[in-house]
mmCIF file of C-alpha atoms and ligand atoms in Angstrom:
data_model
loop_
_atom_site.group_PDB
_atom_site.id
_atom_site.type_symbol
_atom_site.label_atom_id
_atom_site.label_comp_id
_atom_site.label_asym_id
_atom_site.label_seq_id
_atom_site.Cartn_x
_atom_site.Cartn_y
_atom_site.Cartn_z
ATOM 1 C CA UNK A 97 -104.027 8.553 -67.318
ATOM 2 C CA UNK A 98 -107.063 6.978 -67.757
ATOM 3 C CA UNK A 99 -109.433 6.048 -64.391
ATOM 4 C CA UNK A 100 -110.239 2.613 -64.274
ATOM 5 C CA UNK A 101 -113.669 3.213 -62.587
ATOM 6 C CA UNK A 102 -114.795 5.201 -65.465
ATOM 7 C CA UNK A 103 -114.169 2.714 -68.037
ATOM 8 C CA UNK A 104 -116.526 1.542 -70.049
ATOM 9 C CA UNK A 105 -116.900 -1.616 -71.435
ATOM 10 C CA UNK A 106 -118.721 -2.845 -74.392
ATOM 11 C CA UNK A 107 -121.380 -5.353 -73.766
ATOM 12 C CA UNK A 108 -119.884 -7.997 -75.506
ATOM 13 C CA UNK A 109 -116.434 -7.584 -74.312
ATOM 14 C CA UNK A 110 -115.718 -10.913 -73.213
ATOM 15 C CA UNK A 111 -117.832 -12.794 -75.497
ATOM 16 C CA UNK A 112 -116.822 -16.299 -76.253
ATOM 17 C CA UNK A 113 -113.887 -16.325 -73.284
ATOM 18 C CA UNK A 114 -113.126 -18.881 -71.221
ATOM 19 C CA UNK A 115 -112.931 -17.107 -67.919
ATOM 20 C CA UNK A 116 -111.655 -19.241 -64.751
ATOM 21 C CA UNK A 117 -112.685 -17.087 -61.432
ATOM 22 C CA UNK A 118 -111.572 -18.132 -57.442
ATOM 23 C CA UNK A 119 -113.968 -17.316 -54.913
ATOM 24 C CA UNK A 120 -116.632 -16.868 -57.587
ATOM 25 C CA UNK A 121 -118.655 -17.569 -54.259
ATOM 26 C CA UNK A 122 -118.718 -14.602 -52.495
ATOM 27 C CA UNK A 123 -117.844 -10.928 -52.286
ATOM 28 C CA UNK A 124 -116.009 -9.190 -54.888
ATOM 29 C CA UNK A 125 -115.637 -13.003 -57.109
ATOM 30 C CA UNK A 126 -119.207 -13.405 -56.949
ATOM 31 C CA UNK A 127 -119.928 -9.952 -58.473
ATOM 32 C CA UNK A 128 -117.285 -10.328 -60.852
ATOM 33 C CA UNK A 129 -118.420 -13.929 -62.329
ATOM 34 C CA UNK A 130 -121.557 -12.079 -62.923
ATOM 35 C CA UNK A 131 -120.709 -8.974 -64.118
ATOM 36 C CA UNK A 132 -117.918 -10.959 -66.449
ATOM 37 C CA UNK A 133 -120.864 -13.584 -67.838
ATOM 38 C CA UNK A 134 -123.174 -10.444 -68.679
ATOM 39 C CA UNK A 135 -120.273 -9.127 -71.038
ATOM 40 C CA UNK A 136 -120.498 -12.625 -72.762
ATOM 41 C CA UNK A 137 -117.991 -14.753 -70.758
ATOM 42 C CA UNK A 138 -118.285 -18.341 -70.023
ATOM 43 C CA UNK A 139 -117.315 -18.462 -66.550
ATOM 44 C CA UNK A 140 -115.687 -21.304 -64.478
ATOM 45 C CA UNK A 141 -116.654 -20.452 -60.977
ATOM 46 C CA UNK A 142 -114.315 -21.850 -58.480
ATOM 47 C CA UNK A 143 -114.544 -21.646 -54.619
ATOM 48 C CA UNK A 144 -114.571 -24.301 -51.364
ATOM 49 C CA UNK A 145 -118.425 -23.695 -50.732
ATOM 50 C CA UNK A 146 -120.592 -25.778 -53.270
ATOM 51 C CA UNK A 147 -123.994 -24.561 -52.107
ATOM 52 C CA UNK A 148 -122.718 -20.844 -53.035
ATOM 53 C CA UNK A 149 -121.594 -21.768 -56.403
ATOM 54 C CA UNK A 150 -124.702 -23.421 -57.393
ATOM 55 C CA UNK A 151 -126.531 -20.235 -56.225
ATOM 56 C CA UNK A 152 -124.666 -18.230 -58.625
ATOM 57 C CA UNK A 153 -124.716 -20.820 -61.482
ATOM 58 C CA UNK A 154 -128.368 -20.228 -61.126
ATOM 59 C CA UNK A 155 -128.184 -16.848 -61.188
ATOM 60 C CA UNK A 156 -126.213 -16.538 -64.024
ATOM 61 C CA UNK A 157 -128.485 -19.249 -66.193
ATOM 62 C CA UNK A 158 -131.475 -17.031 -65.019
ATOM 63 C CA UNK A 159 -130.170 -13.875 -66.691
ATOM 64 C CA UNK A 160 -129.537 -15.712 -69.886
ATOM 65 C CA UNK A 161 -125.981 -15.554 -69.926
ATOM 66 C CA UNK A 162 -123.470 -18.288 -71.468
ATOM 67 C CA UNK A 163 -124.287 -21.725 -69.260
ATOM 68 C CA UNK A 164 -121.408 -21.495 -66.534
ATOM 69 C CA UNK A 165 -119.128 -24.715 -65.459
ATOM 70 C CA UNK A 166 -118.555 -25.342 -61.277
ATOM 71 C CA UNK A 167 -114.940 -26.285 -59.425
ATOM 72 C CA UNK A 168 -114.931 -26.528 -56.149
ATOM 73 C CA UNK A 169 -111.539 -26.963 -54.955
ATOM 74 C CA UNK A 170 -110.592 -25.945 -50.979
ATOM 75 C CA UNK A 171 -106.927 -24.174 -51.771
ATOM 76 C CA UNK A 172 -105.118 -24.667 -48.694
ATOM 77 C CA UNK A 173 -105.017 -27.833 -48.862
ATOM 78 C CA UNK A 174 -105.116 -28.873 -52.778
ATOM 79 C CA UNK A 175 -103.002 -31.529 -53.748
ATOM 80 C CA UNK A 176 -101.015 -31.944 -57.234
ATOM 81 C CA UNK A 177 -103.964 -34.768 -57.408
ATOM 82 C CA UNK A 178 -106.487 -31.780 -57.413
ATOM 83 C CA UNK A 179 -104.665 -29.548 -59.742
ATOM 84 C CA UNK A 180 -104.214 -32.399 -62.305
ATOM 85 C CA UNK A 181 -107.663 -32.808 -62.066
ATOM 86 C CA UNK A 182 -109.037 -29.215 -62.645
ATOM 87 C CA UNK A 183 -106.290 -28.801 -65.989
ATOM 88 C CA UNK A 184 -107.818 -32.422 -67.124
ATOM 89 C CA UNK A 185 -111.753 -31.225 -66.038
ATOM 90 C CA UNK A 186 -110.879 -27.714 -67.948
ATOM 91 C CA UNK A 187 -109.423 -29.281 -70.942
ATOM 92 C CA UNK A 188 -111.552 -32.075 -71.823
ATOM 93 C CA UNK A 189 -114.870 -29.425 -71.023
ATOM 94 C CA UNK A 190 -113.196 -25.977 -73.128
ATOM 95 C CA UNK A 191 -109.703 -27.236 -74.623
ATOM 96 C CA UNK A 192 -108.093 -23.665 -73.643
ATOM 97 C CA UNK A 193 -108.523 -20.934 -70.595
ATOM 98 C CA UNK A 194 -108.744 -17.148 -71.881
ATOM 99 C CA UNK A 195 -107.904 -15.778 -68.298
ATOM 100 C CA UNK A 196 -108.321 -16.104 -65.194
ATOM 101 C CA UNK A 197 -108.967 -14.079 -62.244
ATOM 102 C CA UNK A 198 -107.167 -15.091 -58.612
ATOM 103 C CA UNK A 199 -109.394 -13.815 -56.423
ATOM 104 C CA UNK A 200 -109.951 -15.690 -53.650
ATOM 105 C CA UNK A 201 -108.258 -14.992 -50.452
ATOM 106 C CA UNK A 202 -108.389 -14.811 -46.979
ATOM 107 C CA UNK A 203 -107.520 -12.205 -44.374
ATOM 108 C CA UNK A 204 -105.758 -14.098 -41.496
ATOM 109 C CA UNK A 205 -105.509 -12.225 -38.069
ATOM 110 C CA UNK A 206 -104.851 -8.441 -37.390
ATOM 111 C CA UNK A 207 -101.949 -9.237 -34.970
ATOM 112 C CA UNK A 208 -98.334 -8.149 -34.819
ATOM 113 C CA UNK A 209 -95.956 -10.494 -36.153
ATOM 114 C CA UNK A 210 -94.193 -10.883 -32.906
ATOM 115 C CA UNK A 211 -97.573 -12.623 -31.589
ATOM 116 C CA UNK A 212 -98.459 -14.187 -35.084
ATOM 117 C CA UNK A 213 -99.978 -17.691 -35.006
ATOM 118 C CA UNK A 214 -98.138 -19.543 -37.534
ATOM 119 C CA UNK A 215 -100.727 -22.241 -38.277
ATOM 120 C CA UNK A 216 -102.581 -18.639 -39.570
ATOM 121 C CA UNK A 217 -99.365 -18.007 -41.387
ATOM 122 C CA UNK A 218 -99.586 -20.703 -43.017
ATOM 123 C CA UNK A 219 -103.212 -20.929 -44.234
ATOM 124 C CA UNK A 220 -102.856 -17.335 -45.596
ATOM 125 C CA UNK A 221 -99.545 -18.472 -47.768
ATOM 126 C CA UNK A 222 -101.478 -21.336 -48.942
ATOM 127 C CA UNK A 223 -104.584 -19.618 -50.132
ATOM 128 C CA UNK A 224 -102.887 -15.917 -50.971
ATOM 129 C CA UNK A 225 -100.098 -16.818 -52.320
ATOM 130 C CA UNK A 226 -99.054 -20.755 -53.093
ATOM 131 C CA UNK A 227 -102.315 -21.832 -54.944
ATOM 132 C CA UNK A 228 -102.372 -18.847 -57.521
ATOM 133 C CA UNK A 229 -98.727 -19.642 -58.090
ATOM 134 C CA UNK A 230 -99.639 -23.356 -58.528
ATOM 135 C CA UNK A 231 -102.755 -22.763 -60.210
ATOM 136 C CA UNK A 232 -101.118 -20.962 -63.182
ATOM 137 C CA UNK A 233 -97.990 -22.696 -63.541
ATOM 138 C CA UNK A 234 -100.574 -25.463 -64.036
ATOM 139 C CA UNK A 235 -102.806 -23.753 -66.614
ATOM 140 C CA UNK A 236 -100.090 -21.918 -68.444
ATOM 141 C CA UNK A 237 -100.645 -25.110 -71.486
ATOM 142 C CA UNK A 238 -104.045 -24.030 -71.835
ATOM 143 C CA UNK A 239 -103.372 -20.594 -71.347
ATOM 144 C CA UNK A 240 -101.311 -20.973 -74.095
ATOM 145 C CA UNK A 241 -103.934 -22.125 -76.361
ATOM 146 C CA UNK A 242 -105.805 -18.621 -76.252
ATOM 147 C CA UNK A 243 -105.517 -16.138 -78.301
ATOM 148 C CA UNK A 244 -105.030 -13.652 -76.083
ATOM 149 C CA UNK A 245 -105.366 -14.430 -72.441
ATOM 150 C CA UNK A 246 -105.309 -12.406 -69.022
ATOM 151 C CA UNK A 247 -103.859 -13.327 -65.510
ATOM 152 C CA UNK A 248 -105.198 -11.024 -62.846
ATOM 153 C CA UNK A 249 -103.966 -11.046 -59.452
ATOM 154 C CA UNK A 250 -106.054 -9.600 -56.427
ATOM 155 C CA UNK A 251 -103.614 -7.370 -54.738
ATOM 156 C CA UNK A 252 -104.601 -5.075 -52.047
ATOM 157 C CA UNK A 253 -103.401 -1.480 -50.595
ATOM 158 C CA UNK A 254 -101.139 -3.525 -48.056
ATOM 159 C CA UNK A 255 -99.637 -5.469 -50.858
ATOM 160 C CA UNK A 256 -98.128 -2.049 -52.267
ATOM 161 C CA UNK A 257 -96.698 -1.412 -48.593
ATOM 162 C CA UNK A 258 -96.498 -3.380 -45.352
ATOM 163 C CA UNK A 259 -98.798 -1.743 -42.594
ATOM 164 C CA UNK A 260 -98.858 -2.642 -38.955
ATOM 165 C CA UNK A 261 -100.838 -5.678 -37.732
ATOM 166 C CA UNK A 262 -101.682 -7.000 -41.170
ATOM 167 C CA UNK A 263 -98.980 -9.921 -40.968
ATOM 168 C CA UNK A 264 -99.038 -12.422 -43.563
ATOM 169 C CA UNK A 265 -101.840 -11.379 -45.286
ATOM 170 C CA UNK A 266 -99.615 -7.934 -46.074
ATOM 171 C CA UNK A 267 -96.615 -10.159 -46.964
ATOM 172 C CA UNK A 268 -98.812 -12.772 -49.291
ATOM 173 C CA UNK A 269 -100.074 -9.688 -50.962
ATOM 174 C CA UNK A 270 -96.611 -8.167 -51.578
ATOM 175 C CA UNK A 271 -95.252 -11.887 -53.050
ATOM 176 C CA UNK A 272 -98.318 -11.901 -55.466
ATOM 177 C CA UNK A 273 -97.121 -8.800 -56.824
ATOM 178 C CA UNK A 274 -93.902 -10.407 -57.110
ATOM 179 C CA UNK A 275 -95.196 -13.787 -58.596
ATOM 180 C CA UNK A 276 -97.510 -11.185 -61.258
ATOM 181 C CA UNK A 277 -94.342 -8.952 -62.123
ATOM 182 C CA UNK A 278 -92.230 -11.981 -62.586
ATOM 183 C CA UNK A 279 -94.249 -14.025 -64.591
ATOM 184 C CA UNK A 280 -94.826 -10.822 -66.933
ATOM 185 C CA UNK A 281 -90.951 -9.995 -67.217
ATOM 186 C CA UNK A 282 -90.421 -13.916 -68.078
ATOM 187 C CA UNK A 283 -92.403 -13.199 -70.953
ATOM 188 C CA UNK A 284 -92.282 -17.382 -72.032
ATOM 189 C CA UNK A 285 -95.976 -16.708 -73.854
ATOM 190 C CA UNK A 286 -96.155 -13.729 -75.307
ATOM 191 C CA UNK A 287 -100.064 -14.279 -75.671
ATOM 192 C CA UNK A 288 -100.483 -14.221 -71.984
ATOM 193 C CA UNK A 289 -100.247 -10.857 -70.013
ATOM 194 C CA UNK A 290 -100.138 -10.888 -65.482
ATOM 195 C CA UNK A 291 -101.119 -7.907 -63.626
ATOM 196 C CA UNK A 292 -102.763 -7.030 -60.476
ATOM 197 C CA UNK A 293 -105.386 -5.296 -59.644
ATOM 198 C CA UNK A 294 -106.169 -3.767 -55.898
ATOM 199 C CA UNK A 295 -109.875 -3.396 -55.156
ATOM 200 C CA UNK A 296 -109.842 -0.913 -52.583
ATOM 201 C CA UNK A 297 -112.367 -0.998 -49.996
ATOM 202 C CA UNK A 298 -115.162 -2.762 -50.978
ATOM 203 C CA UNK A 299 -118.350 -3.830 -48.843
ATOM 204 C CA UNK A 300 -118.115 -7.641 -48.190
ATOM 205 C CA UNK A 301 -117.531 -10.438 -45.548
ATOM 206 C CA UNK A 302 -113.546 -9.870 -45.494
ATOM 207 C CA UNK A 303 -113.365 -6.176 -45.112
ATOM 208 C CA UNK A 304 -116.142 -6.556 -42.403
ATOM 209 C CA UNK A 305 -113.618 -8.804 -40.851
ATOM 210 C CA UNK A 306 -110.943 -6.728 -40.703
ATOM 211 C CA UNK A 307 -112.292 -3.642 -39.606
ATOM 212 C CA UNK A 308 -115.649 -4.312 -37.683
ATOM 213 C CA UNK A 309 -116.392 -0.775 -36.400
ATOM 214 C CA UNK A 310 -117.431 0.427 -39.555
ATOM 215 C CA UNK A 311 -120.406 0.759 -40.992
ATOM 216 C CA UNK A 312 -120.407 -0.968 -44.290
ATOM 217 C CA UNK A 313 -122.795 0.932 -46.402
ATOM 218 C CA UNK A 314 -120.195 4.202 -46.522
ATOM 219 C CA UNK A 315 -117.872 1.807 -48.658
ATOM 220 C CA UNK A 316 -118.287 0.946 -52.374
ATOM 221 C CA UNK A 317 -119.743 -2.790 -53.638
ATOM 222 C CA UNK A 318 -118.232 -5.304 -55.740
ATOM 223 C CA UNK A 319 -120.528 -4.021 -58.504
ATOM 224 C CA UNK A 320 -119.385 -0.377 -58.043
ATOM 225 C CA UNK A 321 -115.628 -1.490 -58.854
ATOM 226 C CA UNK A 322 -116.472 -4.176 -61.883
ATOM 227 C CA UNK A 323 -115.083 -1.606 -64.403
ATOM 228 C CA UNK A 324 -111.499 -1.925 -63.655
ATOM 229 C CA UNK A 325 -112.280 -5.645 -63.282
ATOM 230 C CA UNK A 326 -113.762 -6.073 -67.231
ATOM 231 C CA UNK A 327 -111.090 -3.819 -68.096
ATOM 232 C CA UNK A 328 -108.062 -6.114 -67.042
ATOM 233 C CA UNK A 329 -109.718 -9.029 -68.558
ATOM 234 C CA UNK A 330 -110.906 -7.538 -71.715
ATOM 235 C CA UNK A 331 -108.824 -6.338 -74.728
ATOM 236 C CA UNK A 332 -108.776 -2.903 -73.849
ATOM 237 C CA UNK A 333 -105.841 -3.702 -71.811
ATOM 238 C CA UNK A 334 -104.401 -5.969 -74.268
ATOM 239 C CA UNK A 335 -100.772 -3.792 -73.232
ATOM 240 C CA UNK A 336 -100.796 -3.823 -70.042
ATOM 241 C CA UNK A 337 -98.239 -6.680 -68.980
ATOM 242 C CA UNK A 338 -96.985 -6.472 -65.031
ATOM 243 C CA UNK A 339 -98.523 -3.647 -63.887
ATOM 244 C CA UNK A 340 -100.637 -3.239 -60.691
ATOM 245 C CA UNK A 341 -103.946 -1.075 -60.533
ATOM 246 C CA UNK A 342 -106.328 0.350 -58.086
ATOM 247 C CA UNK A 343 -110.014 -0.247 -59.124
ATOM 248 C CA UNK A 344 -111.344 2.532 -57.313
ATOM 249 C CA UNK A 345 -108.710 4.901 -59.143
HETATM 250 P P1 NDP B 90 -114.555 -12.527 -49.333
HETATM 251 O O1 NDP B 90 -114.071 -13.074 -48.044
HETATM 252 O O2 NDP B 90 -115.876 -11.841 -49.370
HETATM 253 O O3 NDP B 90 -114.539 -13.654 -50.467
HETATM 254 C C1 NDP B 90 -113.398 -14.458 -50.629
HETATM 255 C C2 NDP B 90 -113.731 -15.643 -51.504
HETATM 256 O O4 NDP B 90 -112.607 -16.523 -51.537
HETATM 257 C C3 NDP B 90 -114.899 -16.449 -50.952
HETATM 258 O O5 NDP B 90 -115.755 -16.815 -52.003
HETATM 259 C C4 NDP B 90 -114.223 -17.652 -50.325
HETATM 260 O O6 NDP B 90 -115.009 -18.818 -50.337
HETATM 261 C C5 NDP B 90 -113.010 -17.832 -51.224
HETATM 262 N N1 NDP B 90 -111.983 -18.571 -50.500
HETATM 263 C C6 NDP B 90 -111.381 -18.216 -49.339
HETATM 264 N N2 NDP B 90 -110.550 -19.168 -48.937
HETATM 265 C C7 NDP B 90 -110.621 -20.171 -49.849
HETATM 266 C C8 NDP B 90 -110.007 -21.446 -49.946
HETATM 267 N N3 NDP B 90 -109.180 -21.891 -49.008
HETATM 268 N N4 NDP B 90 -110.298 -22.220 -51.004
HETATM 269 C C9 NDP B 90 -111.162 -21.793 -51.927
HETATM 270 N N5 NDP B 90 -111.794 -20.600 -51.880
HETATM 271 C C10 NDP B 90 -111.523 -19.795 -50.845
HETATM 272 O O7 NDP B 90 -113.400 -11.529 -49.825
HETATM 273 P P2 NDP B 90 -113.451 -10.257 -50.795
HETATM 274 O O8 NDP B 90 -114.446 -10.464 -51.851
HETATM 275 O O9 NDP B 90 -113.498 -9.060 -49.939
HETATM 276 O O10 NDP B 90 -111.972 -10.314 -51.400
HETATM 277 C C11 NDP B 90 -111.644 -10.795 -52.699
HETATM 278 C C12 NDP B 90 -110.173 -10.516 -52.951
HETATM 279 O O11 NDP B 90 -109.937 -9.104 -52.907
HETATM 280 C C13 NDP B 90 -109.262 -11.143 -51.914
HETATM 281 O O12 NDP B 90 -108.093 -11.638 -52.547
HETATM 282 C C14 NDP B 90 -108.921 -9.968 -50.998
HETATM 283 O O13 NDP B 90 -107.688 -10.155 -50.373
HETATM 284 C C15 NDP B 90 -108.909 -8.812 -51.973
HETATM 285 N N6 NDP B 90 -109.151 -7.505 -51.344
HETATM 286 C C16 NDP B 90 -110.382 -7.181 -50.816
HETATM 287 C C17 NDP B 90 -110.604 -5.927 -50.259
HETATM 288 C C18 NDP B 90 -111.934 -5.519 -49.681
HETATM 289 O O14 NDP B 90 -112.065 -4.387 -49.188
HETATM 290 N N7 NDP B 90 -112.949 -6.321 -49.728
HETATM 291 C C19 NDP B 90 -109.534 -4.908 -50.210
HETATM 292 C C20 NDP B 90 -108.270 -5.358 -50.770
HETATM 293 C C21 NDP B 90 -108.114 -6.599 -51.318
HETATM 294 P P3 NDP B 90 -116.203 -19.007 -49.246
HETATM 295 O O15 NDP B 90 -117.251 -18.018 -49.636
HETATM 296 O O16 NDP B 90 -116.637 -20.395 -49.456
HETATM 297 O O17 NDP B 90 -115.600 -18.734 -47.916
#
């Protein structure tokens, strides 16, 4: 089987796509709008913080890549108002979506369920697990428009398996899978493919979060895992439909 990490990608992998990315902000979306722009993608970065998506916009114009587009929605509270606006925003600017890649999350509390706050609960089904759901039932029309286009769900180790303590943010991870698989096996566009894709550790703010005793520079960064990233997106995985992979494999 082939490892992810090794791939690589040609430079202009993803040139001319219409790439939609949440929590292009920060973290592992930030590297990824980057890393995906560089291979020739025109990247809609999406995330709640405007003053972090107009830093990357810059940073993207400044390295000469295809002029990026800016959506700043906050996802646990979007109304069908808001989602009706980003389809109408996306189609009047582009006309069609070549993929998209559901990154944003959030990590919730490390607490066992028994003591679980359920406001938390709540906020982590919204962001995790109801907007992605929403978000591509909503752009399936101009999903359907590409040629080829890619869904990618960010997964995580806990979304293969429960573990102890990691609550809902365990149980919105094992649901995407669910929401990926299903939307794969349902098969109503054939042009559209769903997987997942599990990062691993990876040095940003939310692993920080969860475990704070460790010293962040032993663990890859976002850039280190952007091969399994292009690959999902790009054509080189034009046959994978439902499945789930770890980056760092
Ligand atoms: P970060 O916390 O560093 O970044 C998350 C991004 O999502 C931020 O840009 C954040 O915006 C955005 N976001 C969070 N909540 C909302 C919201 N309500 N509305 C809009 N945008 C929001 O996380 P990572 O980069 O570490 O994680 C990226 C993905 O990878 C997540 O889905 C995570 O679960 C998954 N993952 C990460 C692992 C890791 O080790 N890092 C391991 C396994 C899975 P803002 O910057 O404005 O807060």
């Amino acid at each position: 089987m082939m490892k992810y990490s090794e791939y690589q990608p040609r430079p202009d992998l993803l040139k001319d796509r219409i790439i939609l990315i949440t929590g292009a902000g920060d973290g592992i979306g930030r590297a990824a709008a980057l890393s995906y722009a560089l291979h020739g993608a025109t990247v809609v970065l999406h995330g709640r913080t405007l003053n972090k998506l107009e830093v990357i916009y810059d940073e993207i114009e400044g390295l000469g890549a295809p002029q990026p587009a800016i959506l700043p929605l906050q996802l646990s509270s979007a109304s069908p108002r808001d989602y009706e606006l980003l389809v109408d925003t996306l189609e009047r600017q582009f006309g069609r979506l070549d993929g998209i890649l559901h990154n944003a999350g959030i990590l919730g509390e490390r607490t066992e369920l028994e003591n679980y706050p359920v406001d938390v609960w709540d906020d982590v089904m919204a962001v995790n697990l109801r907007a992605p759901f929403v978000m591509t039932q909503e752009l399936m029309p101009l999903l359907k428009k590409s040629e080829h286009a890619s869904v990618v769900f960010a997964s995580s180790g806990v979304g293969r398996e429960t573990r102890e303590r990691w609550g809902a943010y365990s149980v919105s991870k094992i649901a995407i899978e669910a929401v990926s698989q299903l939307f794969a096996k349902e098969n109503t566009s054939p042009n559209i493919r769903f997987n997942c894709i599990n990062p691993g550790a990876t040095r940003t703010a939310m692993r920080a979060k969860a475990y704070p005793d460790e010293d962040p520079k032993t663990l890859p960064t976002p850039e280190n895992i952007m091969p399994a990233y292009l690959y999902l997106m790009g054509d080189d995985s034009l046959h994978m439909n439902g499945q789930s992979i770890d980056a760092q494999d």
